[in-house]
mmCIF file of N, CA, C and O and ligand atoms in Angstrom:
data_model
loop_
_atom_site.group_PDB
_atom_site.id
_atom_site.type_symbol
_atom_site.label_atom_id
_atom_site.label_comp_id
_atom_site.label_asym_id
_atom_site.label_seq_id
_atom_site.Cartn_x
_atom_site.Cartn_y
_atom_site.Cartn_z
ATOM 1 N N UNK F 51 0.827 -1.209 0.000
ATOM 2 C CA UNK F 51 0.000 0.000 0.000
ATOM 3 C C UNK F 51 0.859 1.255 0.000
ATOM 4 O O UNK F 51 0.367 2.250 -0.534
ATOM 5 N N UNK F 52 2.232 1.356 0.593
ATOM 6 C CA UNK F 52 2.869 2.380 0.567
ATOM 7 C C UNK F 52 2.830 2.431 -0.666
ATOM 8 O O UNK F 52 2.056 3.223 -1.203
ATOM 9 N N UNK F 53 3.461 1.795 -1.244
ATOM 10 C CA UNK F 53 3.777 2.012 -2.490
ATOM 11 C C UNK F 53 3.074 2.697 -3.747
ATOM 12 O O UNK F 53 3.662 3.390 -4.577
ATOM 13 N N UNK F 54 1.899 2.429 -3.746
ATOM 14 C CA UNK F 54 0.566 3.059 -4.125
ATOM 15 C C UNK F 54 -0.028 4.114 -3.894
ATOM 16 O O UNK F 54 -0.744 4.745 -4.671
ATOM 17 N N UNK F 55 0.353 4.457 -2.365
ATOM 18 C CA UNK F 55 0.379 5.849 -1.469
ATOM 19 C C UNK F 55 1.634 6.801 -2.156
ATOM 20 O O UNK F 55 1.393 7.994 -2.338
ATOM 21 N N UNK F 56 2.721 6.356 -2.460
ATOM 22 C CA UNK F 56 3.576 6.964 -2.899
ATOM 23 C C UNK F 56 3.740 7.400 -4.025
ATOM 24 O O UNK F 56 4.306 8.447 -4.342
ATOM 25 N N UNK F 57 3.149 6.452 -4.835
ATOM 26 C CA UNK F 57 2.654 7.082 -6.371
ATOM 27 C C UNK F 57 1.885 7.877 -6.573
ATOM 28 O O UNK F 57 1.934 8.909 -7.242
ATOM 29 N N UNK F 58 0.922 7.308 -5.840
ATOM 30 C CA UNK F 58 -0.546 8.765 -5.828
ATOM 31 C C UNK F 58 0.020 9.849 -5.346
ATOM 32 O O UNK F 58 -0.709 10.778 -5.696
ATOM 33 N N UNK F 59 1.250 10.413 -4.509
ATOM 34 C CA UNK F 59 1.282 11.572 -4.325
ATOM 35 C C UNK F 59 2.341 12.351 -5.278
ATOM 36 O O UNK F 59 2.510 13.568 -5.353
ATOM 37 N N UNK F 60 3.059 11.243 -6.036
ATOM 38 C CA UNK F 60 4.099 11.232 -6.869
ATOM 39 C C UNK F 60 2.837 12.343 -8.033
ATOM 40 O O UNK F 60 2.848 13.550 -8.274
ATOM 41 N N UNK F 61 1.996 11.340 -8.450
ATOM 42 C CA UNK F 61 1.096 11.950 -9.216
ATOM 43 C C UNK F 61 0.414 13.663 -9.315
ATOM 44 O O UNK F 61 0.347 14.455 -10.255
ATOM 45 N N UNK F 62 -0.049 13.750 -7.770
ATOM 46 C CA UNK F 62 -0.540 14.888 -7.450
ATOM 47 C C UNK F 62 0.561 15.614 -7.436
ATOM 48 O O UNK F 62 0.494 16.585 -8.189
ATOM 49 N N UNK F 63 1.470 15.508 -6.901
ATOM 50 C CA UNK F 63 2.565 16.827 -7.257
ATOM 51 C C UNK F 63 2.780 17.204 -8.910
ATOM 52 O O UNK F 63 2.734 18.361 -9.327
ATOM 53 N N UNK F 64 3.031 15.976 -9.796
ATOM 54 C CA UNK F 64 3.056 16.322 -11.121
ATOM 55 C C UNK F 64 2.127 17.009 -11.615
ATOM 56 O O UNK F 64 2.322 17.446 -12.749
ATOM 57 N N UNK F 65 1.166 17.242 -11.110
ATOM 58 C CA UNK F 65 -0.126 17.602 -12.115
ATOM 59 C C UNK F 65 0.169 18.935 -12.009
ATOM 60 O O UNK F 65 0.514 19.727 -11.132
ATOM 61 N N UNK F 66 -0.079 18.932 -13.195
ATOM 62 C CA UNK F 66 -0.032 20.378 -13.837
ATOM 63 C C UNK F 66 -1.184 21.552 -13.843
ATOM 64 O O UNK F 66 -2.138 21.673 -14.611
ATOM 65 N N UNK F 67 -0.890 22.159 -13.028
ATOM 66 C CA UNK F 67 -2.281 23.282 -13.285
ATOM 67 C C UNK F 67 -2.457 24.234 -14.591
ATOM 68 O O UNK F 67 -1.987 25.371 -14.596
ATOM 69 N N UNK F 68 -2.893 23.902 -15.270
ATOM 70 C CA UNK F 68 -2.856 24.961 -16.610
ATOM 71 C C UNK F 68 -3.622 26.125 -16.757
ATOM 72 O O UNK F 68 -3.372 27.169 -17.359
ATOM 73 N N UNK F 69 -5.005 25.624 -15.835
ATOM 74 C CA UNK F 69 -5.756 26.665 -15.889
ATOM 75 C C UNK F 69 -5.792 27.854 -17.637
ATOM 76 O O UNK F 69 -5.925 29.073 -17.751
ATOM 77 N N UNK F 70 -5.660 27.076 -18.386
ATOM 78 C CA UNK F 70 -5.924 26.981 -19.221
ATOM 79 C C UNK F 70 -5.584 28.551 -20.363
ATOM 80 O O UNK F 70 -6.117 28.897 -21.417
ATOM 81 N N UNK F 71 -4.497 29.163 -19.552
ATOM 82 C CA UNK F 71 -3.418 30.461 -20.205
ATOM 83 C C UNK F 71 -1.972 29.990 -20.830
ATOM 84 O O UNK F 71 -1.465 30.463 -21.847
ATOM 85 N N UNK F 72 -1.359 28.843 -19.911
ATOM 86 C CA UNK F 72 -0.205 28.463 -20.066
ATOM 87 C C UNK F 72 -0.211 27.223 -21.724
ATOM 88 O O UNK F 72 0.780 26.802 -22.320
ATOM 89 N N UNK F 73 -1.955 26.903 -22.091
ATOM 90 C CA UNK F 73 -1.680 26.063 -23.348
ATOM 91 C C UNK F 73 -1.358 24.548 -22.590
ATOM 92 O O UNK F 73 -1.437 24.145 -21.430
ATOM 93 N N UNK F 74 -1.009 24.028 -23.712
ATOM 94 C CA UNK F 74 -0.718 22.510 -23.152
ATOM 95 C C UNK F 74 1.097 22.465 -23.417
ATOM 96 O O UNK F 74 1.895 23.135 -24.072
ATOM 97 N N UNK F 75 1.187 21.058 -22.336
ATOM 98 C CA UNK F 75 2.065 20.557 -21.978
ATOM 99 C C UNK F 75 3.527 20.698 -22.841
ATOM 100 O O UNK F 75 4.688 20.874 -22.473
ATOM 101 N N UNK F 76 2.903 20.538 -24.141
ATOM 102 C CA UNK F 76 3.613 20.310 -25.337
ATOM 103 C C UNK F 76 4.309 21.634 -25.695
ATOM 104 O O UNK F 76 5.486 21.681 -26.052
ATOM 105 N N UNK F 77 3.415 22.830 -25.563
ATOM 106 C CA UNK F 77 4.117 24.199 -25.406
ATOM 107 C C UNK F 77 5.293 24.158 -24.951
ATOM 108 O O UNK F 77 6.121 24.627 -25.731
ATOM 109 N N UNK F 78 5.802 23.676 -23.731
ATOM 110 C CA UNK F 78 6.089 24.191 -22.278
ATOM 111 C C UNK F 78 7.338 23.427 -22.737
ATOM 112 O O UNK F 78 8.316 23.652 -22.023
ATOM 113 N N UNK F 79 7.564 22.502 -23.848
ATOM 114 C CA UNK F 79 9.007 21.470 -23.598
ATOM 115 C C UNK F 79 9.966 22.578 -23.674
ATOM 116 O O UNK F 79 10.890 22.564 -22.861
ATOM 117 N N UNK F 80 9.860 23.938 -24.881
ATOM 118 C CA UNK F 80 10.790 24.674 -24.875
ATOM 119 C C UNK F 80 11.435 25.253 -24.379
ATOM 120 O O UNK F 80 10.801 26.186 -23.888
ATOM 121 N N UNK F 81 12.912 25.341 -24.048
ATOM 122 C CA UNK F 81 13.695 25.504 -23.177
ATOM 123 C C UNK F 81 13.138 26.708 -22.371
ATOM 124 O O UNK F 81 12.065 27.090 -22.839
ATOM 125 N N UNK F 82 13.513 27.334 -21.415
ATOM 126 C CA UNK F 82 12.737 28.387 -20.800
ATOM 127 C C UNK F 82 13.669 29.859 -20.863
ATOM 128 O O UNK F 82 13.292 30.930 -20.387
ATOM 129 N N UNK F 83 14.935 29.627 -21.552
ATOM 130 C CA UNK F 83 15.731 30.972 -22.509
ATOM 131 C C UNK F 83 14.869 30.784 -23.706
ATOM 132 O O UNK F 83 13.972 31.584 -23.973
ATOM 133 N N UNK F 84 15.128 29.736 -24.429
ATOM 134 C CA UNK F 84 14.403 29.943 -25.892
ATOM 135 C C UNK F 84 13.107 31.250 -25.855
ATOM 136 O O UNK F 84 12.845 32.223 -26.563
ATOM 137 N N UNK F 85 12.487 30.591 -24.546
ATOM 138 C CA UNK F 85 10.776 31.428 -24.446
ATOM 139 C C UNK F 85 11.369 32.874 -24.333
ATOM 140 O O UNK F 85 11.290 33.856 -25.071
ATOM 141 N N UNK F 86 11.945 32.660 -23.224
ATOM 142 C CA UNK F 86 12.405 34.093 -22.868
ATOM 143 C C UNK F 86 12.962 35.122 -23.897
ATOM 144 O O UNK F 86 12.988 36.353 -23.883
ATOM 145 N N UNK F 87 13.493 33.993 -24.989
ATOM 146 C CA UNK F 87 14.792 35.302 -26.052
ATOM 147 C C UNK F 87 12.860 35.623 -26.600
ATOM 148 O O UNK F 87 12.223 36.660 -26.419
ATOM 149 N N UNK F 88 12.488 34.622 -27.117
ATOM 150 C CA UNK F 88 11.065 34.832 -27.569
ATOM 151 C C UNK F 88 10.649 36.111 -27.258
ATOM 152 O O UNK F 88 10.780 37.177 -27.860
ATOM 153 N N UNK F 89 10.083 35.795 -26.130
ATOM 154 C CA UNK F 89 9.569 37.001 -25.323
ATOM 155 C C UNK F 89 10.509 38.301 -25.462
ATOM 156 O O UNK F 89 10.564 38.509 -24.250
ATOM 157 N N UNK F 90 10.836 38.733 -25.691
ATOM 158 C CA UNK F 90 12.239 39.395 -25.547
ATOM 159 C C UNK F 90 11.730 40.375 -26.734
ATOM 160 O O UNK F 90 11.349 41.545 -26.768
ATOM 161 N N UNK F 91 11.900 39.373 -27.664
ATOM 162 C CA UNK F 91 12.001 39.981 -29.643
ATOM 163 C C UNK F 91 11.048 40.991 -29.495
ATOM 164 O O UNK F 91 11.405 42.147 -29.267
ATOM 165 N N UNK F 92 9.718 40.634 -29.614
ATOM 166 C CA UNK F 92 8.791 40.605 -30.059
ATOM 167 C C UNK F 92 7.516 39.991 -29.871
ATOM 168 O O UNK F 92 7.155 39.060 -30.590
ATOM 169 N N UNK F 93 6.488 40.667 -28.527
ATOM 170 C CA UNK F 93 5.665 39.960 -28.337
ATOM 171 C C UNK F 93 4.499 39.269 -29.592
ATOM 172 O O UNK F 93 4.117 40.127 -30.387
ATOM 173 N N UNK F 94 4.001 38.033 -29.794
ATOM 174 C CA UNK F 94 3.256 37.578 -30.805
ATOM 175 C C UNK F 94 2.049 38.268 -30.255
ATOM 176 O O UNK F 94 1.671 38.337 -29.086
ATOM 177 N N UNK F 95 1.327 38.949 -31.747
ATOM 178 C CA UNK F 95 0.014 39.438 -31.733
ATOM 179 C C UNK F 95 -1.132 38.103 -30.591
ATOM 180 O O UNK F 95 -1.488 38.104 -29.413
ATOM 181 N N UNK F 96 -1.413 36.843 -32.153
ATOM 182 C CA UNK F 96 -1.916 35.907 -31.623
ATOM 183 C C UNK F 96 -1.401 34.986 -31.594
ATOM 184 O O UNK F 96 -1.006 34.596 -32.692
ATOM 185 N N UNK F 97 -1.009 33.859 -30.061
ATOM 186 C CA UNK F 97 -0.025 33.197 -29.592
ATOM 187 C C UNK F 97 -1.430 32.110 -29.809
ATOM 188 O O UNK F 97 -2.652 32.260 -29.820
ATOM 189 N N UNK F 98 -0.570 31.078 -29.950
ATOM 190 C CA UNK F 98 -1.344 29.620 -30.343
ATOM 191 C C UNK F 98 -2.024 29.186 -29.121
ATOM 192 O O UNK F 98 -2.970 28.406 -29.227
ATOM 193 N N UNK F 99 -1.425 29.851 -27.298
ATOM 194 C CA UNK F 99 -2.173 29.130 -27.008
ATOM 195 C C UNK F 99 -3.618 29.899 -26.265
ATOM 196 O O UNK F 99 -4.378 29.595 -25.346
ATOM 197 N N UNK F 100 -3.484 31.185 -27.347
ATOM 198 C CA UNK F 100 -4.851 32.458 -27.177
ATOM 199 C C UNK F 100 -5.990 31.414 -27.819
ATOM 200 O O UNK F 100 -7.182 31.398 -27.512
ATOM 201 N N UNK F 101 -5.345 30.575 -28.757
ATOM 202 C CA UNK F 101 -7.232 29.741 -29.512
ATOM 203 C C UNK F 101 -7.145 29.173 -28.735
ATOM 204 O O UNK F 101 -6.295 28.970 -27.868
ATOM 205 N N UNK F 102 -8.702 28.602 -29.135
ATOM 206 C CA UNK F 102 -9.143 27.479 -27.570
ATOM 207 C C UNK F 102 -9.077 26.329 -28.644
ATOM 208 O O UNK F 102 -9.512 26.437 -29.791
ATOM 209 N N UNK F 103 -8.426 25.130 -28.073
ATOM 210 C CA UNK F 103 -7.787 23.952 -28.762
ATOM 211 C C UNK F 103 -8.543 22.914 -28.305
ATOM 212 O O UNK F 103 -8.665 23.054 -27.088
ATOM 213 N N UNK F 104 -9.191 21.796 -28.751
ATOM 214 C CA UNK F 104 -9.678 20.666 -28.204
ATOM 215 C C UNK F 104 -7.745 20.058 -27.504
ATOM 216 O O UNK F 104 -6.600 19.984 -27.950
ATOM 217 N N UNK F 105 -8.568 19.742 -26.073
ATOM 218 C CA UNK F 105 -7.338 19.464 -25.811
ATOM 219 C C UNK F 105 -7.450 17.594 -25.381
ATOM 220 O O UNK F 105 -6.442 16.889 -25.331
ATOM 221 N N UNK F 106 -8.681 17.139 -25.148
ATOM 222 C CA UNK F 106 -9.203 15.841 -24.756
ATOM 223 C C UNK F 106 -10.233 15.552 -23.993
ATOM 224 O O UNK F 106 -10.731 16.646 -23.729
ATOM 225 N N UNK F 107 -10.761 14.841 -23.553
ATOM 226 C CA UNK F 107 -11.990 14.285 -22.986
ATOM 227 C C UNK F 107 -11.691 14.335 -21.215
ATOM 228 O O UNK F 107 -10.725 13.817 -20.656
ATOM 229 N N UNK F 108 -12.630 14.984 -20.654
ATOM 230 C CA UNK F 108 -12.156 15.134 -19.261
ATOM 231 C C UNK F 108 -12.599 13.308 -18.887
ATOM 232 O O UNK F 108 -13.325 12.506 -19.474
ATOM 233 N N UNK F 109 -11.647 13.207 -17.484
ATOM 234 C CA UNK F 109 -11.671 11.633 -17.170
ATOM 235 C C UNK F 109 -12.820 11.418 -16.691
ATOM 236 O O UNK F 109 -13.484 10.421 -16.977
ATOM 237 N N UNK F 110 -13.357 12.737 -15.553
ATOM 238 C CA UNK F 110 -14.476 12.869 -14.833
ATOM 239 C C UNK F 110 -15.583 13.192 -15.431
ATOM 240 O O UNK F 110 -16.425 12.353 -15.110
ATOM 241 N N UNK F 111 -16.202 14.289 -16.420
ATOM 242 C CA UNK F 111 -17.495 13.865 -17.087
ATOM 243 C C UNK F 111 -17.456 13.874 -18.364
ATOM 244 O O UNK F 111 -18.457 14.278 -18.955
ATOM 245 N N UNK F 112 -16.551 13.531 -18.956
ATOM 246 C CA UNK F 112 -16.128 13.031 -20.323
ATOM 247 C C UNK F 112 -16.667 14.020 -21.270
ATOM 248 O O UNK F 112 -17.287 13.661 -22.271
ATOM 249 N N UNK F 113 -16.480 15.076 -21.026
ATOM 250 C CA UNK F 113 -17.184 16.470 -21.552
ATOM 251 C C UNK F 113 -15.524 16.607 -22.454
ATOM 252 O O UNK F 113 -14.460 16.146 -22.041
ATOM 253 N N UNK F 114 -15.740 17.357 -23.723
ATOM 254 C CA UNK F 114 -14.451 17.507 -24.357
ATOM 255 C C UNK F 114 -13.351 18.688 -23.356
ATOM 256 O O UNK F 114 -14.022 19.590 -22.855
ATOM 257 N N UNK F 115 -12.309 18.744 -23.135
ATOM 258 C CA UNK F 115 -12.021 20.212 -22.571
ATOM 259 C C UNK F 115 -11.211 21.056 -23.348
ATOM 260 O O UNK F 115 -10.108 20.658 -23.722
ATOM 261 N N UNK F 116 -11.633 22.191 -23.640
ATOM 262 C CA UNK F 116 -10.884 22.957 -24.721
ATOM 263 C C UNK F 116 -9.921 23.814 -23.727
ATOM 264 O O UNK F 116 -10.211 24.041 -22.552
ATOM 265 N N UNK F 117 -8.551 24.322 -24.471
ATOM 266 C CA UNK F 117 -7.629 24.649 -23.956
ATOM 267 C C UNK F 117 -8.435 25.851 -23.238
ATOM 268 O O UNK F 117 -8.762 25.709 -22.060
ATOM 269 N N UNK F 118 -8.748 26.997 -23.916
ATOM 270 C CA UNK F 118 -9.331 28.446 -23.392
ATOM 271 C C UNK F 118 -10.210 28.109 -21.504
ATOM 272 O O UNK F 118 -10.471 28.870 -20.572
ATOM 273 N N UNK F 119 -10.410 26.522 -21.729
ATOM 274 C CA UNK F 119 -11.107 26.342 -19.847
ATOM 275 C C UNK F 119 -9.829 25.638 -19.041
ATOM 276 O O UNK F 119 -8.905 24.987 -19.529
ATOM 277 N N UNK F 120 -10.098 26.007 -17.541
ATOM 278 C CA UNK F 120 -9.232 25.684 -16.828
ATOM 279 C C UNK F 120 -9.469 24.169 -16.714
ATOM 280 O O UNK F 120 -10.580 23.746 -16.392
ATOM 281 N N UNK F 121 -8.279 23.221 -17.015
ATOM 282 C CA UNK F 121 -7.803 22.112 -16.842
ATOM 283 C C UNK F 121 -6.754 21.508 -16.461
ATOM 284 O O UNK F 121 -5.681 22.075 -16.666
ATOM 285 N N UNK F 122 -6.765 20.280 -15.845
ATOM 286 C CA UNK F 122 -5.172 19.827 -15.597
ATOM 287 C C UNK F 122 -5.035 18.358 -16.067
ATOM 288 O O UNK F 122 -5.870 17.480 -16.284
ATOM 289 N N UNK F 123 -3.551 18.406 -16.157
ATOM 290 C CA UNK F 123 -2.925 17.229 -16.801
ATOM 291 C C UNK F 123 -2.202 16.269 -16.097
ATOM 292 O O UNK F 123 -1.049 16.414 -15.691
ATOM 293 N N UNK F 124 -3.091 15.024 -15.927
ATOM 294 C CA UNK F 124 -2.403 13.476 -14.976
ATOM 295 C C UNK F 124 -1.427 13.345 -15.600
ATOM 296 O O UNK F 124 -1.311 13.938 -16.673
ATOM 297 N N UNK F 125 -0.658 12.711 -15.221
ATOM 298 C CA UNK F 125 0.662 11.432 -15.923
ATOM 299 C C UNK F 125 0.121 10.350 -16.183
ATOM 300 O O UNK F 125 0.389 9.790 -15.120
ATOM 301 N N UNK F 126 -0.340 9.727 -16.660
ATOM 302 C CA UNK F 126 -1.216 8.794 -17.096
ATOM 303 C C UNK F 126 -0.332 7.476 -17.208
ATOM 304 O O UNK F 126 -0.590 6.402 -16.664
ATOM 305 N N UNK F 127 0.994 7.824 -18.194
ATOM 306 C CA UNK F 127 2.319 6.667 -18.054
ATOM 307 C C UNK F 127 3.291 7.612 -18.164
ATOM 308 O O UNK F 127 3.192 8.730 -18.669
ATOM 309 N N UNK F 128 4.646 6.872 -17.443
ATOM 310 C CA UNK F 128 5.765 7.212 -17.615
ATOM 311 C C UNK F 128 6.541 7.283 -18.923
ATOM 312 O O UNK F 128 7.079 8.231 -19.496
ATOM 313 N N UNK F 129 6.403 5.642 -19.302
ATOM 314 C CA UNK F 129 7.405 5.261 -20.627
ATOM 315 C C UNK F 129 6.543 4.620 -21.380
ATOM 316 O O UNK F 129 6.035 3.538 -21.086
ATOM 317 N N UNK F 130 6.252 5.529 -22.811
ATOM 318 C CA UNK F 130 5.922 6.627 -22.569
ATOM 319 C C UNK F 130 5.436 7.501 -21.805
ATOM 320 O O UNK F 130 5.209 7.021 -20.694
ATOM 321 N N UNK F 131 5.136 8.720 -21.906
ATOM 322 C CA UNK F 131 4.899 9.727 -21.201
ATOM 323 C C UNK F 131 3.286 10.435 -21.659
ATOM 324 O O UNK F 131 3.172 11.544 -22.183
ATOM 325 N N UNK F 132 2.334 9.677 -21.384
ATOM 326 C CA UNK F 132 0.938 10.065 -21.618
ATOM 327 C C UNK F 132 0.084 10.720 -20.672
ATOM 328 O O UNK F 132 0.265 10.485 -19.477
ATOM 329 N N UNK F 133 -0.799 11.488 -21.025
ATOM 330 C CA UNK F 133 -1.748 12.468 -19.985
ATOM 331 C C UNK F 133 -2.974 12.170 -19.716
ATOM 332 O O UNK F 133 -3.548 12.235 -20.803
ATOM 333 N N UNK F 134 -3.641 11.912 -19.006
ATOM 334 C CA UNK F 134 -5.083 11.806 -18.603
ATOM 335 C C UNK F 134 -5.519 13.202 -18.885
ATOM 336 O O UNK F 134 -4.936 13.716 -17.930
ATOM 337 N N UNK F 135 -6.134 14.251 -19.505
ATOM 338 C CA UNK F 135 -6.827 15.542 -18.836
ATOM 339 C C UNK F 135 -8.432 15.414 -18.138
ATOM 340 O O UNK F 135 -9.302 14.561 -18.313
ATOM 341 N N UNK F 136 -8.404 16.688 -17.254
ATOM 342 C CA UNK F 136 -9.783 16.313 -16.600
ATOM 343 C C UNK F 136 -9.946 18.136 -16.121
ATOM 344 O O UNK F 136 -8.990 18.866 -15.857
ATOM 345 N N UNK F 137 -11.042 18.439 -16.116
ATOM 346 C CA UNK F 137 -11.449 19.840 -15.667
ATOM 347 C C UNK F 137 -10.938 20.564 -14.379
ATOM 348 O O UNK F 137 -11.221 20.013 -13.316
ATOM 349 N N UNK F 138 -10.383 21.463 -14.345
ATOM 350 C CA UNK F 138 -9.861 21.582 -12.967
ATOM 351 C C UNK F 138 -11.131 21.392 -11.945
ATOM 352 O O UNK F 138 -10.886 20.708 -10.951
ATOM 353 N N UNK F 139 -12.251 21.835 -12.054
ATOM 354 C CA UNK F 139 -13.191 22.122 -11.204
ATOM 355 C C UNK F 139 -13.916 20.212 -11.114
ATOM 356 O O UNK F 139 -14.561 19.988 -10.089
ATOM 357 N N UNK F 140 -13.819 19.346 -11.847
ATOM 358 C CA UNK F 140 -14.375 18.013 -12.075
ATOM 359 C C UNK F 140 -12.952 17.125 -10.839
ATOM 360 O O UNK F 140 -13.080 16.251 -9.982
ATOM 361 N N UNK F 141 -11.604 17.974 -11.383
ATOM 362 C CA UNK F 141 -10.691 17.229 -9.977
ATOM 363 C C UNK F 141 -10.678 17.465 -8.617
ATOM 364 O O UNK F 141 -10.300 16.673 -7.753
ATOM 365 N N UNK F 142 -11.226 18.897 -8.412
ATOM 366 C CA UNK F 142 -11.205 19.376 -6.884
ATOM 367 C C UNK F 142 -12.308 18.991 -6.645
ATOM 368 O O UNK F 142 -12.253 18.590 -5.483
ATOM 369 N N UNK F 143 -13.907 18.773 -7.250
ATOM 370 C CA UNK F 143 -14.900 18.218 -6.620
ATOM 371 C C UNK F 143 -14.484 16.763 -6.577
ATOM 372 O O UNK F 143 -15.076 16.233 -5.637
ATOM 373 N N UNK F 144 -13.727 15.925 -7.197
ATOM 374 C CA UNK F 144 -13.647 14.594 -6.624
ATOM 375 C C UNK F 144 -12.022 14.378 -5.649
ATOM 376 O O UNK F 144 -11.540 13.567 -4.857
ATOM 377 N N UNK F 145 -11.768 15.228 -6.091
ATOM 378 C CA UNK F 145 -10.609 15.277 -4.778
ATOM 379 C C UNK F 145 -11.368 15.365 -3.122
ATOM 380 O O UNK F 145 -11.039 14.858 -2.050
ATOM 381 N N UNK F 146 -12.331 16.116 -3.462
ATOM 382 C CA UNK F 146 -13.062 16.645 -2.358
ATOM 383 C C UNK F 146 -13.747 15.518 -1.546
ATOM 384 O O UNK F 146 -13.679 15.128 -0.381
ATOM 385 N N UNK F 147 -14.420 15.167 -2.629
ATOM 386 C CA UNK F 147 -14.996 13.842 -2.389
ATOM 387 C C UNK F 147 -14.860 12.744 -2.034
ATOM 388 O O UNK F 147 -15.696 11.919 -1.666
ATOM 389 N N UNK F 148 -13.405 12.667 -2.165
ATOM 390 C CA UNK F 148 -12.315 11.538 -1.352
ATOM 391 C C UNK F 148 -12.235 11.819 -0.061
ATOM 392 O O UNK F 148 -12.202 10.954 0.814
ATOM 393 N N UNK F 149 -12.192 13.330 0.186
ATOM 394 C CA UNK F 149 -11.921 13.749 1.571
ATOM 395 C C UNK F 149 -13.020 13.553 2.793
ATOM 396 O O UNK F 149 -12.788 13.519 4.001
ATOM 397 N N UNK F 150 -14.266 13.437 2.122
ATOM 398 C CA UNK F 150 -15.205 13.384 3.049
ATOM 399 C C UNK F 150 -15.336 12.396 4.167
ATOM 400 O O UNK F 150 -16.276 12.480 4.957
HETATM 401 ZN ZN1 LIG M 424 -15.050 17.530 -16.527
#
């Protein structure tokens, strides 16, 4: 059971809050000078992650979630490296719900 305990919190620390300004995951690999010289140049008029993007099926009510709403991203697997997404507001009500 530790062990399981230890993953699950392994998990919750990874998760990513995106809240749905920062874009997805995939944005974010770029080095964080690269962004910065970016940022730097020349701010972009419209930045890719201003559209709202189908980003996947929340886990919790399987509603699509588009990037423009606040969502977050499980680790779903390591090797590879796959994401569960789910609504931010669909994880804190069942986070919650654990707690009771
Ligand atoms: Zn949802």
């Amino acid at each position: 059971m530790l062990v399981v305990n230890s993953f699950y919190y392994f998990l919750l620390t990874i998760i990513t809050i995106l809240l749905g300004q920062n874009g997805l995951l995939e944005d974010k690999k770029g080095t964080h000078l690269e962004q910065n010289a970016n940022m730097r140049k020349k701010p972009k008029k419209t930045k890719l992650q201003d559209l709202s993007r189908l980003v996947g099926e929340c886990i919790y009510c399987k509603e699509k979630i588009y990037s423009d709403q606040s969502f977050v991203a499980l680790i779903k697997t390591l090797e590879p490296t796959t994401y569960n997404y789910a609504h931010y507001a669909c994880m804190k009500a069942d986070d919650e719900s654990k707690h009771k």
